[in-house]
XYZ file of C-alpha atoms in Angstrom:
505
model
C 64.569 17.061 18.778
C 61.385 15.138 18.407
C 58.725 14.981 21.023
C 57.933 11.424 22.553
C 54.651 10.550 23.164
C 53.824 8.672 26.550
C 52.128 5.357 26.817
C 49.134 6.833 28.304
C 48.632 9.396 25.395
C 48.535 6.520 22.767
C 46.215 4.575 25.138
C 43.987 7.619 25.418
C 43.819 7.924 21.839
C 42.986 4.410 20.791
C 39.631 3.934 22.509
C 38.436 7.313 20.935
C 39.389 6.022 17.440
C 37.819 2.675 18.396
C 34.564 4.639 19.540
C 34.490 6.533 16.270
C 35.038 3.345 14.116
C 32.422 1.549 16.277
C 29.982 4.366 15.388
C 30.693 4.104 11.688
C 30.111 0.558 11.755
C 26.670 0.790 13.373
C 25.964 3.569 10.695
C 27.119 1.285 7.922
C 24.878 -1.811 9.369
C 22.037 0.629 9.662
C 22.201 1.581 5.974
C 22.822 -1.941 4.895
C 19.385 -2.958 6.775
C 17.955 -0.107 4.749
C 19.555 -1.583 1.536
C 17.946 -4.919 2.313
C 14.411 -4.426 3.785
C 13.190 -0.622 2.852
C 10.698 -0.886 0.175
C 12.111 2.178 -1.628
C 15.603 0.771 -1.874
C 14.363 -2.636 -2.686
C 12.373 -1.490 -5.577
C 15.128 0.776 -7.046
C 17.715 -2.027 -6.878
C 15.433 -4.988 -8.181
C 16.411 -6.535 -11.276
C 13.290 -5.082 -13.375
C 13.330 -1.977 -11.474
C 12.836 0.322 -14.654
C 9.778 -1.820 -15.934
C 8.345 -1.622 -12.228
C 8.499 1.937 -11.743
C 6.896 2.547 -15.042
C 3.925 0.029 -14.290
C 3.358 1.304 -10.679
C 3.486 4.738 -11.648
C 0.929 4.347 -14.490
C -1.393 2.045 -12.536
C -1.329 3.257 -9.039
C 0.452 6.786 -9.246
C -1.438 10.170 -9.446
C -4.887 10.010 -8.535
C -5.174 6.273 -9.126
C -4.001 5.215 -5.559
C -5.798 1.960 -5.180
C -6.988 -1.063 -7.300
C -8.258 -4.606 -6.766
C -5.644 -7.127 -6.925
C -7.107 -9.002 -9.788
C -7.467 -5.907 -11.793
C -3.760 -4.762 -11.134
C -2.593 -8.214 -12.273
C -4.675 -8.026 -15.444
C -3.576 -4.545 -16.117
C -0.007 -5.555 -15.750
C -0.390 -8.557 -18.147
C -1.614 -6.416 -20.786
C 1.418 -4.261 -20.614
C 4.147 -7.004 -20.271
C 4.080 -7.909 -24.037
C 4.997 -4.431 -24.833
C 7.995 -4.274 -22.388
C 9.312 -7.560 -23.640
C 9.172 -6.040 -27.229
C 11.299 -3.089 -25.896
C 14.050 -5.308 -24.612
C 12.996 -5.919 -20.921
C 13.187 -9.591 -19.644
C 9.839 -10.173 -17.821
C 9.227 -14.042 -17.923
C 6.457 -14.187 -15.369
C 2.796 -13.051 -15.193
C 1.412 -10.023 -13.815
C 0.198 -12.200 -10.478
C 3.910 -13.150 -9.909
C 5.247 -9.394 -10.033
C 2.101 -8.079 -7.809
C 2.902 -11.006 -5.363
C 6.653 -10.222 -5.190
C 5.862 -6.467 -4.637
C 3.384 -7.176 -1.738
C 6.086 -9.778 -0.137
C 8.708 -7.088 -0.300
C 6.404 -4.131 1.163
C 6.351 -2.301 -2.212
C 2.570 -2.646 -1.996
C 0.197 -2.587 0.865
C -2.884 -5.123 0.584
C -5.844 -4.077 2.339
C -9.416 -5.789 2.550
C -12.186 -3.293 1.544
C -15.862 -4.075 1.264
C -17.475 -2.336 -1.820
C -20.601 -0.646 -1.702
C -22.170 -2.578 -4.373
C -21.611 -6.054 -3.068
C -21.716 -7.912 0.173
C -18.396 -9.542 -0.444
C -15.089 -8.049 0.666
C -12.431 -7.554 -2.164
C -8.762 -7.140 -1.684
C -7.022 -3.960 -2.922
C -3.388 -2.952 -3.116
C -1.914 0.550 -2.954
C 1.600 1.990 -2.971
C 3.435 1.914 0.348
C 5.201 4.902 1.534
C 8.676 3.439 0.400
C 7.298 3.073 -2.950
C 5.896 6.485 -3.277
C 9.388 7.730 -2.035
C 11.077 5.649 -4.879
C 8.606 6.987 -7.388
C 9.177 10.502 -6.331
C 12.862 9.983 -6.432
C 12.864 8.522 -10.132
C 10.531 11.929 -11.094
C 13.156 14.021 -9.673
C 15.758 12.327 -11.459
C 14.104 12.640 -14.836
C 12.962 16.055 -14.177
C 15.708 17.865 -12.315
C 15.379 21.426 -10.814
C 17.532 24.083 -12.348
C 20.632 24.640 -10.693
C 19.614 27.803 -8.717
C 15.928 28.335 -8.154
C 15.091 31.786 -6.495
C 11.686 30.707 -5.595
C 13.164 27.841 -3.642
C 15.608 29.955 -2.036
C 13.095 32.681 -1.157
C 10.717 29.907 0.526
C 13.722 28.851 2.572
C 14.592 32.395 3.580
C 10.782 33.261 4.232
C 10.330 30.142 6.364
C 13.503 30.840 8.311
C 12.664 34.308 9.063
C 9.192 33.607 10.153
C 10.483 30.704 12.407
C 12.945 33.226 14.057
C 10.223 35.725 14.629
C 7.577 33.418 16.014
C 10.102 31.464 18.201
C 11.714 34.496 19.659
C 10.806 34.626 23.480
C 11.317 38.578 23.394
C 7.939 40.071 23.064
C 9.461 43.220 22.070
C 11.532 41.601 19.153
C 8.324 39.911 17.778
C 6.436 42.986 17.959
C 9.154 45.026 16.055
C 9.198 42.303 13.482
C 5.284 42.740 12.960
C 5.704 46.437 12.686
C 8.300 45.748 10.021
C 5.813 43.372 7.968
C 3.044 45.982 8.483
C 5.085 48.725 7.049
C 6.267 46.454 4.195
C 2.611 45.624 3.261
C 1.502 49.157 3.618
C 4.326 50.021 1.035
C 2.915 47.225 -1.449
C -0.583 48.625 -0.895
C 0.437 52.277 -1.760
C 2.217 50.866 -4.935
C -0.782 48.997 -6.088
C -3.082 51.899 -5.418
C -0.927 53.940 -7.577
C -0.689 51.322 -10.137
C 3.043 51.009 -9.907
C 3.020 47.155 -8.899
C 3.543 44.821 -11.543
C 2.597 40.899 -11.491
C 5.261 38.330 -11.514
C 7.025 37.799 -14.834
C 5.441 34.555 -16.528
C 8.686 32.445 -15.993
C 8.891 33.312 -12.401
C 5.209 32.715 -11.790
C 5.671 29.071 -13.579
C 8.417 28.612 -11.512
C 6.837 29.253 -8.434
C 3.882 26.975 -9.300
C 6.278 23.933 -9.949
C 7.946 24.708 -6.397
C 4.354 24.372 -4.962
C 3.801 21.057 -6.842
C 6.884 19.555 -5.750
C 6.434 20.384 -2.298
C 2.901 18.938 -2.309
C 4.451 15.926 -4.192
C 5.995 14.683 -1.120
C 2.585 14.886 0.829
C 1.176 11.366 -0.365
C 4.186 9.582 1.088
C 3.785 11.436 4.511
C 0.017 10.446 4.608
C 0.929 6.898 3.906
C 3.649 6.896 6.600
C 0.919 8.157 8.858
C -1.264 5.225 8.031
C 1.538 2.800 8.555
C 2.466 4.456 11.939
C -1.443 4.339 13.159
C -1.741 0.773 12.260
C 1.759 -0.016 14.205
C 0.381 1.986 17.281
C -2.873 -0.009 17.297
C -0.904 -3.301 17.349
C 1.139 -1.904 20.267
C -2.075 -0.935 22.060
C -3.625 -4.248 21.651
C -0.405 -5.865 22.655
C -0.437 -4.043 25.778
C -3.958 -4.926 26.404
C -3.158 -8.825 26.117
C -0.120 -8.675 28.345
C -1.715 -6.503 31.134
C -3.028 -8.649 33.903
C -6.362 -6.709 34.334
C -6.053 -6.068 37.990
C -6.419 -2.092 38.394
C -5.360 -1.570 35.027
C -5.480 2.170 34.207
C -4.980 1.342 30.463
C -7.788 -0.662 30.263
C -10.071 1.684 32.076
C -9.028 4.383 29.726
C -9.923 2.106 26.461
C -13.204 1.307 28.042
C -14.257 4.929 28.820
C -13.199 5.760 25.126
C -9.919 7.577 25.471
C -8.461 7.876 22.033
C -4.966 6.833 22.353
C -4.482 6.627 18.759
C -5.418 10.394 18.347
C -3.096 11.124 21.325
C -0.216 9.305 19.443
C 2.405 11.342 17.506
C 0.684 10.196 14.116
C -2.634 10.909 15.312
C -1.898 14.446 16.530
C -0.266 15.090 13.175
C -3.287 13.918 11.217
C -5.669 15.908 13.114
C -3.641 19.150 12.854
C -3.347 18.250 8.953
C -6.991 17.923 8.676
C -8.045 20.683 10.541
C -5.607 23.086 8.730
C -6.774 21.523 5.317
C -10.461 22.291 6.504
C -9.834 25.900 7.335
C -7.968 26.612 4.304
C -10.261 24.688 1.835
C -12.248 27.626 0.422
C -9.531 30.075 -0.002
C -6.957 27.268 -1.561
C -9.629 26.241 -3.930
C -9.958 30.220 -4.957
C -6.211 30.120 -5.226
C -5.945 27.330 -7.479
C -8.555 28.946 -9.735
C -6.531 32.255 -9.742
C -3.205 30.517 -10.535
C -4.679 28.504 -13.379
C -6.448 31.356 -14.942
C -3.082 33.614 -14.680
C -0.206 31.456 -14.971
C 0.666 29.340 -17.959
C 1.486 25.888 -17.049
C 1.921 22.520 -19.148
C -1.033 20.206 -19.138
C 0.273 17.757 -16.795
C 1.199 20.389 -14.430
C -2.175 22.364 -14.544
C -4.061 18.823 -14.257
C -1.742 18.043 -11.092
C -2.731 21.483 -9.519
C -6.492 20.948 -10.310
C -6.205 17.837 -8.417
C -4.227 18.817 -5.647
C -7.044 19.702 -2.986
C -9.325 16.868 -3.743
C -6.443 14.511 -3.741
C -5.543 15.768 -0.179
C -9.060 15.877 0.943
C -9.627 12.449 0.076
C -6.633 11.294 1.758
C -7.314 13.084 4.932
C -10.751 11.675 4.938
C -9.685 8.212 4.496
C -7.106 8.455 7.216
C -9.522 9.726 9.684
C -11.926 6.783 8.916
C -9.088 4.243 9.279
C -8.191 5.733 12.500
C -11.928 5.753 14.053
C -12.341 2.356 12.766
C -9.080 1.261 14.479
C -10.434 3.078 18.003
C -13.853 1.463 17.332
C -12.325 -1.976 16.979
C -10.015 -1.466 20.172
C -13.129 -0.416 22.148
C -15.059 -3.215 20.983
C -12.155 -5.802 21.821
C -12.612 -4.173 25.433
C -16.064 -4.220 25.805
C -16.874 -7.631 24.235
C -15.926 -9.765 27.432
C -13.359 -11.581 24.948
C -10.433 -10.012 26.394
C -9.869 -12.320 29.438
C -10.143 -15.490 26.926
C -7.747 -13.769 24.429
C -5.230 -13.103 27.429
C -5.698 -16.769 28.829
C -4.820 -17.994 25.173
C -1.704 -15.872 24.805
C -0.568 -17.197 28.279
C -0.850 -20.698 27.221
C 0.864 -20.161 24.060
C 3.702 -18.505 25.896
C 3.805 -21.346 28.317
C 3.995 -23.958 25.441
C 6.532 -21.686 23.598
C 8.639 -21.585 26.819
C 8.387 -25.356 27.339
C 9.429 -26.100 23.698
C 12.511 -23.932 24.139
C 13.400 -25.701 27.417
C 12.954 -29.304 25.557
C 15.024 -27.981 22.522
C 18.349 -28.583 24.216
C 17.562 -32.287 25.062
C 15.379 -33.375 21.996
C 17.018 -33.554 18.778
C 15.094 -32.039 15.946
C 13.095 -34.395 13.968
C 12.370 -36.627 16.977
C 8.909 -38.313 16.689
C 6.453 -37.053 19.076
C 3.852 -39.793 20.043
C 1.062 -37.565 20.775
C -2.579 -38.264 19.944
C -5.062 -35.709 19.550
C -8.704 -36.581 19.729
C -10.618 -35.043 16.941
C -13.934 -33.494 17.475
C -17.044 -33.623 15.481
C -15.855 -30.993 12.987
C -14.088 -32.430 10.034
C -10.895 -30.723 9.329
C -10.306 -28.736 6.263
C -7.985 -26.573 4.620
C -7.413 -23.052 6.262
C -7.930 -21.413 3.002
C -11.666 -22.386 3.490
C -12.009 -20.351 6.655
C -13.217 -16.707 6.719
C -11.542 -14.907 9.225
C -14.044 -12.729 11.593
C -13.132 -8.937 11.392
C -14.638 -7.088 14.395
C -13.938 -3.838 12.559
C -16.528 -4.689 10.112
C -19.212 -4.465 12.547
C -21.152 -1.272 13.613
C -19.992 -0.620 17.322
C -22.394 1.885 18.029
C -25.679 -0.174 16.778
C -27.872 -0.086 19.541
C -29.157 -3.664 18.656
C -28.526 -6.250 16.504
C -30.454 -6.108 13.153
C -32.868 -8.980 12.660
C -31.626 -11.802 10.491
C -32.894 -11.779 7.169
C -34.821 -14.789 5.498
C -32.622 -16.852 3.497
C -33.017 -16.356 -0.234
C -32.918 -19.147 -2.814
C -29.944 -19.364 -4.842
C -29.890 -20.725 -8.524
C -27.484 -23.205 -9.588
C -26.388 -20.925 -12.204
C -25.458 -18.240 -9.763
C -23.428 -21.024 -7.589
C -21.474 -22.116 -10.793
C -20.475 -18.391 -11.526
C -19.281 -18.177 -8.111
C -17.145 -21.262 -8.430
C -15.739 -20.369 -11.886
C -14.280 -17.160 -10.060
C -11.943 -19.128 -8.226
C -11.863 -22.818 -9.939
C -11.073 -23.834 -13.408
C -14.114 -25.340 -15.120
C -12.710 -28.939 -15.848
C -16.473 -30.027 -16.850
C -16.869 -27.485 -19.428
C -13.056 -28.346 -20.876
C -13.881 -31.972 -20.844
C -16.830 -31.362 -22.875
C -14.773 -29.113 -25.277
C -12.152 -31.965 -25.995
C -14.563 -34.549 -26.314
C -16.428 -32.432 -28.796
C -13.482 -32.270 -30.990
C -12.403 -35.877 -30.502
C -15.796 -36.795 -31.671
C -15.777 -34.854 -34.702
C -11.993 -35.302 -35.741
C -10.910 -38.670 -34.041
C -8.313 -36.818 -32.179
C -7.638 -33.299 -30.730
C -4.905 -30.963 -29.250
C -4.947 -28.171 -26.903
C -4.408 -25.745 -30.175
C -7.429 -27.451 -32.111
C -9.585 -27.605 -28.832
C -9.133 -23.778 -28.415
C -9.409 -23.165 -32.226
C -13.000 -24.623 -31.775
C -14.059 -23.508 -28.213
C -12.827 -20.313 -27.115
C -10.935 -19.984 -23.620
C -13.934 -18.598 -21.569
C -11.738 -18.331 -18.432
C -8.749 -16.991 -20.297
C -5.218 -18.503 -19.117
C -7.188 -20.674 -16.681
C -8.751 -22.457 -19.473
C -5.508 -23.028 -21.237
C -3.979 -24.152 -18.033
C -6.937 -26.531 -17.575
C -6.502 -27.925 -21.002
C -2.765 -28.475 -20.497
C -3.481 -30.501 -17.415
C -6.160 -32.633 -19.077
C -3.507 -33.158 -21.883
C -0.835 -34.411 -19.469
C -3.516 -36.686 -17.490
C -5.139 -38.287 -20.644
C -3.108 -37.422 -23.650
C 0.022 -38.428 -24.977
C 3.142 -36.182 -25.795
C 4.181 -36.005 -29.550
C 7.463 -34.500 -28.720
C 6.848 -31.321 -30.657
C 5.670 -27.872 -29.830
C 2.285 -25.822 -30.974
C 1.303 -22.352 -30.963
C -1.972 -21.656 -29.060
C -3.905 -18.378 -28.763
C -6.737 -17.114 -26.441
C -8.129 -13.926 -25.206
C -7.770 -12.779 -21.631
C -10.682 -11.839 -19.511
C -10.304 -8.167 -20.651
C -10.333 -9.354 -24.572
C -6.546 -8.932 -24.978
C -5.088 -11.402 -27.589
C -2.662 -13.795 -25.919
C -0.268 -16.378 -27.556
C 1.966 -19.025 -26.207
C 4.223 -22.122 -27.376
C 3.314 -25.241 -25.417
C 4.478 -28.741 -25.724
C 2.339 -30.759 -27.871
C -0.045 -33.510 -26.517
C -2.691 -35.462 -28.576
C -6.138 -36.632 -27.373
C -6.741 -39.965 -29.062
C -9.831 -40.883 -27.315
C -12.671 -39.179 -25.155
C -11.650 -37.653 -21.772
C -13.719 -39.523 -18.895
């Protein structure tokens, strides 16, 4: 005879199943968000993932952590023809792919002032997500053996040390220390008798690779620390702007110099990382030399081990400088006296946004608003012509402003060179076209490039094609054009043929 279940039992079971299903659905949505937004996943699922991984690893991997945007685009332009010949579909230029990686979060763009120039330059570096993706691909290409005693030994040793050091019983900790001392005394005695032998070469090389594998995850960790420091800095600034200023303890802390960035989780981790690295620096350098002398490693592995400490030191110093600059900029924001004005502006913007949201229900989209704004004495211009003020670029601790230097004369040649860095030299191209037309009676883009080299690389070709579309006539055919890039690499393209039949005004 079967057992009948009551309605109450079924009702009790259904919410539990629904609750579990809800958790699974929430987890799936979180994974879907990672699939769509996390730079590592975005890079690996992109159409050109294989080429992207190779290019990013070659130009920004290992010790080459940062490059100017223009230089990276030029280097990728140089590599694209080879990848195309290998069968990869890469229809766009290096600039396109660099911009796409920046938009997707694969690359992080930063503004830095080089020591040899008064002008700032934009650089790019791999994001923490991109480092995770490159590391993942490297592990797939060079998988570890199925069983690695050194890895298991590291896990067991770490577990044993954790159990000993976290045990609240002092007697248990003392017993463990005595056992370690007895084992060490036994090893010392064997070494004194000459009975101890070094690790076999295979085991030593395996352990060295395990050390490199562990160290390979540190750059991504440091990149995440930098991202977290910048996020914390934005949060601190938001708190300053949203506070009312009356008896504000947080504002007083910033004014007195309390370092909230160093007290954050990322800041504490960075400080501990930097202190440990500094304490172990000399011993670790000696250890690297001893390993390189006694363990046979492949040249790439030996090079990676040799670069390990300098790379970590440079990264720690750079992160420390970043945290210091963010702290000084935050203090300067409080001490400059501009905070009340910024709070007022934020309040006015919020009120305007609230008013717009309230009116959205009654005012259809696209309704013409008859509002007249009175222009001031300053003529409007493109936002691209403005140079944003960077408070972090000033010296917060300077006792007084340096006297303004006397203006120096600037030659027309220098101004022209500056203009050529960002604009196509149309006057030069017009002269080249007219020179060929005067000599041959007519000209095409190809004949102009044959007579006069493209001094601005691809920009000169684009400028000639623009002049041809404006002042020439199309023949309906195509022509091969060739030129050299700014780095001297030969380029070739097939363009619609236009013909200049008279001088370009």
